[in-house]
Coordinates of C-alpha atoms and ligand atoms in Angstrom, one line a residue:
X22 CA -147.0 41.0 -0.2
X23 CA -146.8 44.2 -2.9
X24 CA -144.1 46.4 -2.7
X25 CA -143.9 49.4 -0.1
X26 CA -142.4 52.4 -0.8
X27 CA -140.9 54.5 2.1
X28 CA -141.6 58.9 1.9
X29 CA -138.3 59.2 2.8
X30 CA -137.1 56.9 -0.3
X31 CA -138.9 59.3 -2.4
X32 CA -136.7 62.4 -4.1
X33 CA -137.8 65.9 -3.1
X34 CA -137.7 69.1 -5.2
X35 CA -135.0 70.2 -3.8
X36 CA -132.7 66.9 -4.2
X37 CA -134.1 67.0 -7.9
X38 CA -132.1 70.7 -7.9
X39 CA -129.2 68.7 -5.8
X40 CA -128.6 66.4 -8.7
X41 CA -129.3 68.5 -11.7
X42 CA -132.6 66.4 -12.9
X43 CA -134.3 70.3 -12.6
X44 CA -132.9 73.7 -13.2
X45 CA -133.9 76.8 -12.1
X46 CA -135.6 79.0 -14.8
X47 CA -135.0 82.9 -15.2
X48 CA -139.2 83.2 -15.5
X49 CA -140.6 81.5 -12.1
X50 CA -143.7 82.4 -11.3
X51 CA -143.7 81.8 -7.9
X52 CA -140.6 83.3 -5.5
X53 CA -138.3 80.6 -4.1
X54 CA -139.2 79.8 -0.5
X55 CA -136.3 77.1 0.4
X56 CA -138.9 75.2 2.7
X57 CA -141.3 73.9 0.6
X58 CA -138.3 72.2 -1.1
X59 CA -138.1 69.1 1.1
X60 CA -142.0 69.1 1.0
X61 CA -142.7 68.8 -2.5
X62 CA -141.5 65.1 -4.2
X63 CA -141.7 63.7 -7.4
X64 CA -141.9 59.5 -7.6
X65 CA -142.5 57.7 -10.9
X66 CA -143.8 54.6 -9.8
X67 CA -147.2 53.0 -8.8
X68 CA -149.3 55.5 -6.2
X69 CA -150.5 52.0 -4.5
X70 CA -147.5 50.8 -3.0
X71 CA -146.6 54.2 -1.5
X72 CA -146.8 54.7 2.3
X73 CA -148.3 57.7 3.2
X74 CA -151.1 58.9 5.2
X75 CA -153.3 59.4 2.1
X76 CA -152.9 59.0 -1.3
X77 CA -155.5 60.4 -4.1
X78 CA -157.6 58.6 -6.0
X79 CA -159.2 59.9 -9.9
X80 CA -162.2 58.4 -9.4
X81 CA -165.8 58.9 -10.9
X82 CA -168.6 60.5 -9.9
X83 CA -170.1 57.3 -8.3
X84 CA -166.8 56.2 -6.3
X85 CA -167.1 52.2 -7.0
X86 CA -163.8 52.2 -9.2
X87 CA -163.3 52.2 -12.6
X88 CA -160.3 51.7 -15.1
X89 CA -156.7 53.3 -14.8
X90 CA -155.9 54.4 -10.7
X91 CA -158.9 53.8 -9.5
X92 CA -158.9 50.1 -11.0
X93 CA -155.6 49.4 -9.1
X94 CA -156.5 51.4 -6.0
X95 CA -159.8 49.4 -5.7
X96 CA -158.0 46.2 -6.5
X97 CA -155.0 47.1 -4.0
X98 CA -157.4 48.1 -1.0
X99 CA -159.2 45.2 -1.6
X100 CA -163.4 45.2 -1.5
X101 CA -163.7 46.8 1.7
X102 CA -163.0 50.4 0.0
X103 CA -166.1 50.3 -2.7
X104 CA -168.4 49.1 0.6
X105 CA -166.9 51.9 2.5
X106 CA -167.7 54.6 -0.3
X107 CA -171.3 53.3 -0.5
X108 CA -172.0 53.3 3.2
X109 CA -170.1 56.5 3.3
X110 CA -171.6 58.3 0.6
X111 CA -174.3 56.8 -0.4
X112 CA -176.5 57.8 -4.0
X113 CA -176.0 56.7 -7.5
X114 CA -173.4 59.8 -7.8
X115 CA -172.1 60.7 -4.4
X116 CA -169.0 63.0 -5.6
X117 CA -169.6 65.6 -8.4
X118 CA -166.7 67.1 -10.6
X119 CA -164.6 69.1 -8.5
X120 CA -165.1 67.4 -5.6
X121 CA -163.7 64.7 -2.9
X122 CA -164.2 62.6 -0.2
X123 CA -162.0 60.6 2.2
X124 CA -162.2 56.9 3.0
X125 CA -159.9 54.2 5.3
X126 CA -156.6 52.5 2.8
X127 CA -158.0 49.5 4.1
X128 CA -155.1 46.7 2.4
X129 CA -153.3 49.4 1.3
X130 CA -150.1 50.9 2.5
X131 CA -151.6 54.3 3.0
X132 CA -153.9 55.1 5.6
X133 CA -156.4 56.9 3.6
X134 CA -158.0 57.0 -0.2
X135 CA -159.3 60.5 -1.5
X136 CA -161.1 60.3 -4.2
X137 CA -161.3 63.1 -6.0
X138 CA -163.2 63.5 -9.4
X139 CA -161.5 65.5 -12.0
X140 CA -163.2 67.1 -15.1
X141 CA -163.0 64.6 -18.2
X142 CA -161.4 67.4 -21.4
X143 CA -163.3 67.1 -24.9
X144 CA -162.5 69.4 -27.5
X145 CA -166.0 71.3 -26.7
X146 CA -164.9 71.7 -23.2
X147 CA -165.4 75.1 -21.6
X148 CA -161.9 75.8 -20.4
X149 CA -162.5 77.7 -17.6
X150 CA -164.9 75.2 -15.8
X151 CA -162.7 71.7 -16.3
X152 CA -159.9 74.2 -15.0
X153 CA -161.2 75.1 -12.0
X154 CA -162.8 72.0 -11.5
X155 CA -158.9 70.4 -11.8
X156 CA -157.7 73.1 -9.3
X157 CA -161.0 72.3 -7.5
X158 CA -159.9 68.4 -7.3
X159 CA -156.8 69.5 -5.8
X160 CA -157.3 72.2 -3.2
X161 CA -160.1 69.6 -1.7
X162 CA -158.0 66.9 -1.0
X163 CA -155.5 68.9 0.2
X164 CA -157.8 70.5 2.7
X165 CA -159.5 67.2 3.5
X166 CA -155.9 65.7 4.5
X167 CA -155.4 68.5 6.5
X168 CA -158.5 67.8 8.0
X169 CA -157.7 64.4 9.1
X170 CA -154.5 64.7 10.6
X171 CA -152.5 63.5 7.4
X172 CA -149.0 64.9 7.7
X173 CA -148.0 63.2 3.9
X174 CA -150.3 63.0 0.5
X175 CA -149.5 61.4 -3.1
X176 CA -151.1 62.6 -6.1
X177 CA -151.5 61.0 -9.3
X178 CA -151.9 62.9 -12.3
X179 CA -155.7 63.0 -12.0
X180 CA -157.6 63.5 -15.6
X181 CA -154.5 63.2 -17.3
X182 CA -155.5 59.6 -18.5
X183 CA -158.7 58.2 -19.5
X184 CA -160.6 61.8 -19.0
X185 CA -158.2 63.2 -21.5
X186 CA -156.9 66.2 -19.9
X187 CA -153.7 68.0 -21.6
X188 CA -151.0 67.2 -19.2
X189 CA -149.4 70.4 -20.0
X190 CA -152.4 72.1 -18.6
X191 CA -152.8 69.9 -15.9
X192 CA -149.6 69.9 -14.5
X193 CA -149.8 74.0 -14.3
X194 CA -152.9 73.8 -12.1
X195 CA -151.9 70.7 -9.7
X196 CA -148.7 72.9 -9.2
X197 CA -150.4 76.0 -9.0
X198 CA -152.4 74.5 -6.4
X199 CA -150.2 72.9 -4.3
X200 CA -147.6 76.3 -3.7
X201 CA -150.9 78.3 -2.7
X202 CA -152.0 75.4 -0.3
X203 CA -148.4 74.8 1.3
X204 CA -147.6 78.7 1.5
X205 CA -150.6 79.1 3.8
X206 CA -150.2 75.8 5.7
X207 CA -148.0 74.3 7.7
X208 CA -149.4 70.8 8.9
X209 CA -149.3 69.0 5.7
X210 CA -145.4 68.5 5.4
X211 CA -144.9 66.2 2.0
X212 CA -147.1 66.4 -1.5
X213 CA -145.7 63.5 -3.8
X214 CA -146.4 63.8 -7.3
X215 CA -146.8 60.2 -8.7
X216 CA -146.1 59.7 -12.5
X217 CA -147.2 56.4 -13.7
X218 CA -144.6 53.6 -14.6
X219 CA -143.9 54.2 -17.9
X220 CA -145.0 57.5 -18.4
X221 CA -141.7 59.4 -19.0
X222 CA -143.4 62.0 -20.7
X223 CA -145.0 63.0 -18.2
X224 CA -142.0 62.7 -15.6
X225 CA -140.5 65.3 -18.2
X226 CA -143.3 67.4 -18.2
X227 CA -142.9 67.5 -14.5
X228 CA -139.2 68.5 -14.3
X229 CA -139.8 71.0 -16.4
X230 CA -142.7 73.1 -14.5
X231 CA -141.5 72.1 -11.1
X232 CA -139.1 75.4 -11.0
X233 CA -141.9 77.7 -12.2
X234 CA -143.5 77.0 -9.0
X235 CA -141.2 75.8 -6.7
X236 CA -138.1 77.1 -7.7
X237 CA -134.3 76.9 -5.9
X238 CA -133.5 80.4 -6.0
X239 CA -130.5 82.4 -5.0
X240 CA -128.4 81.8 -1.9
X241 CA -130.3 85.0 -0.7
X242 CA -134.2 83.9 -0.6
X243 CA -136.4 86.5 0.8
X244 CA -139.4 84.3 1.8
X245 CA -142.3 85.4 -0.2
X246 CA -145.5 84.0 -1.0
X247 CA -146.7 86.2 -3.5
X248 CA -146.5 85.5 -7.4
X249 CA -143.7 87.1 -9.1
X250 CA -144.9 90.4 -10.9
X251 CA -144.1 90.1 -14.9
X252 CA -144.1 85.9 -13.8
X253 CA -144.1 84.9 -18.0
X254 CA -147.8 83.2 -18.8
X255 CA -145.9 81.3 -21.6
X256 CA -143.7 79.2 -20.3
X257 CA -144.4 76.6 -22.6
X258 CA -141.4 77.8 -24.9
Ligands
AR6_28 N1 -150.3 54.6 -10.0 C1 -150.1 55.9 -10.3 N2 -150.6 56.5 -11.4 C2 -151.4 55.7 -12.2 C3 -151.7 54.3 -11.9 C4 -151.1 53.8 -10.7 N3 -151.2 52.5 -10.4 N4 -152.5 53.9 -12.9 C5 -152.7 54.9 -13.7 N5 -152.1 56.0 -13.3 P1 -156.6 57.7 -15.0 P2 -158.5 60.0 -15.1 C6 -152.0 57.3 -13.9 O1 -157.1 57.2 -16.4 O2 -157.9 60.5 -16.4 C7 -161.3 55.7 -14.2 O3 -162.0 54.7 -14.9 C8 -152.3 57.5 -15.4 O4 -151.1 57.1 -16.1 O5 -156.5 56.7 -14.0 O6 -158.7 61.0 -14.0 C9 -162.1 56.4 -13.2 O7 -163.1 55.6 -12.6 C10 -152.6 59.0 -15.4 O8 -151.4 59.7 -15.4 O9 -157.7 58.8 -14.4 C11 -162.7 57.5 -14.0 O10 -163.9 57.1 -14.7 C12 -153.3 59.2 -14.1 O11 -153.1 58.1 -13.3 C13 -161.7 57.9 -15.0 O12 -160.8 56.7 -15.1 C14 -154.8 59.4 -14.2 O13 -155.3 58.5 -15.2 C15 -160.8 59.0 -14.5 O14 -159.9 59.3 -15.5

């Protein structure tokens, strides 16, 4: 029986502030809104053994698995899932860059897979367009939870790994993403950010950009949605 790990064993943003692990920085781009604190979590870990009502997939174009998540989803849900993406979505390449779609968890703790397809970064990549595809990955599956009643999501790092992706980069537009999408919405309550076991680099990068976009604030907040005016574009310092 694989592991299961609970939501509520999972730290939030604003526990992350609690116990020093992340700092506020004087150049957020986004104002603090105190809410989203308890919705936004950060897990280091393995995205299959997380209970939630969906967790996100980086899959391919043609959804039948693959190496790195999508290899240990597939694996964890057992072969109901790659059955349920061909009868769902049928066509050699049912999901194009950019885009989603939503199966049952099948053997796995969550209740549903999104697969979402991220843009694979080569040095002759057109920025703009594996950028907004990224963004693209994100806002979808956010949307398609919403869409089917998911109250909790998990995210791995999608195209951070095989496709490549600078997880500097990456991490700007997943976060990006996911203040505009919880600003205007308030039926999704928890986004978990899942970094890979082993992957501390990437849990750093994390704790780093977290307060950009999420950030604590002063006792004070005004709740605003809007990006700070003369919000710093290089935060990268
Ligand atoms: N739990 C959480 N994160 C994981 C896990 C796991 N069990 N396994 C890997 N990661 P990748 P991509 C992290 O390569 O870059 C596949 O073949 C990993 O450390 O899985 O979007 C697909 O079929 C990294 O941070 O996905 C596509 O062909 C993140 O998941 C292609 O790879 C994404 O790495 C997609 O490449």
């Amino acid at each position: 029986m694989p592991n299961r790990i609970q939501l509520q064993s999972i730290r939030t943003a604003g526990e992350l502030f609690a116990n020093a692990a992340i700092q506020d920085v004087d150049t957020a781009i986004y104002p603090p809104k105190r809410s989203l604190l308890s919705r936004v979590h950060l897990y280091q870990g393995d995205i299959t053994e997380i209970e939630v009502d969906a967790i996100v997939n980086a899959a391919n174009s043609t959804l039948q698995g693959g190496g790195g998540v999508d290899g240990a989803i597939h694996m964890a849900a057992g072969p109901a899932l790659a059955k349920a993406c061909r009868e769902l979505y049928p066509g050699r390449h049912p999901c194009p860059t950019g885009d989603a779609k939503i199966t049952p968890g099948f053997q796995l703790p969550s209740k549903h897979v999104i697969h979402a397809v991220g843009p694979r970064w080569s040095v002759s990549s057109d920025t703009q367009t594996i950028a907004s595809q990224l963004a693209s990955c994100y806002r979808i599956s956010l949307q398609l939870a919403v869409d089917n009643n998911c109250k909790s999501i998990a995210f791995p790092l999608i195209s951070t790994g095989i496709y490549g992706y600078p997880i500097d980069e990456a991490t700007h537009i997943a976060l990006k993403e996911t203040r505009i999408f919880l600003d205007g919405n308030d039926q999704l309550d928890h986004v978990v950010f899942v970094i890979f076991t082993g992957r501390n680099g990437d849990q750093k990068v994390y704790e780093k950009f977290i307060p950009y976009y999420f950030p604590f604030g002063p006792g004070d907040v005004a709740e605003s949605v809007e990006p700070l005016s003369g919000a710093k574009d290089s935060v990268d310092e």
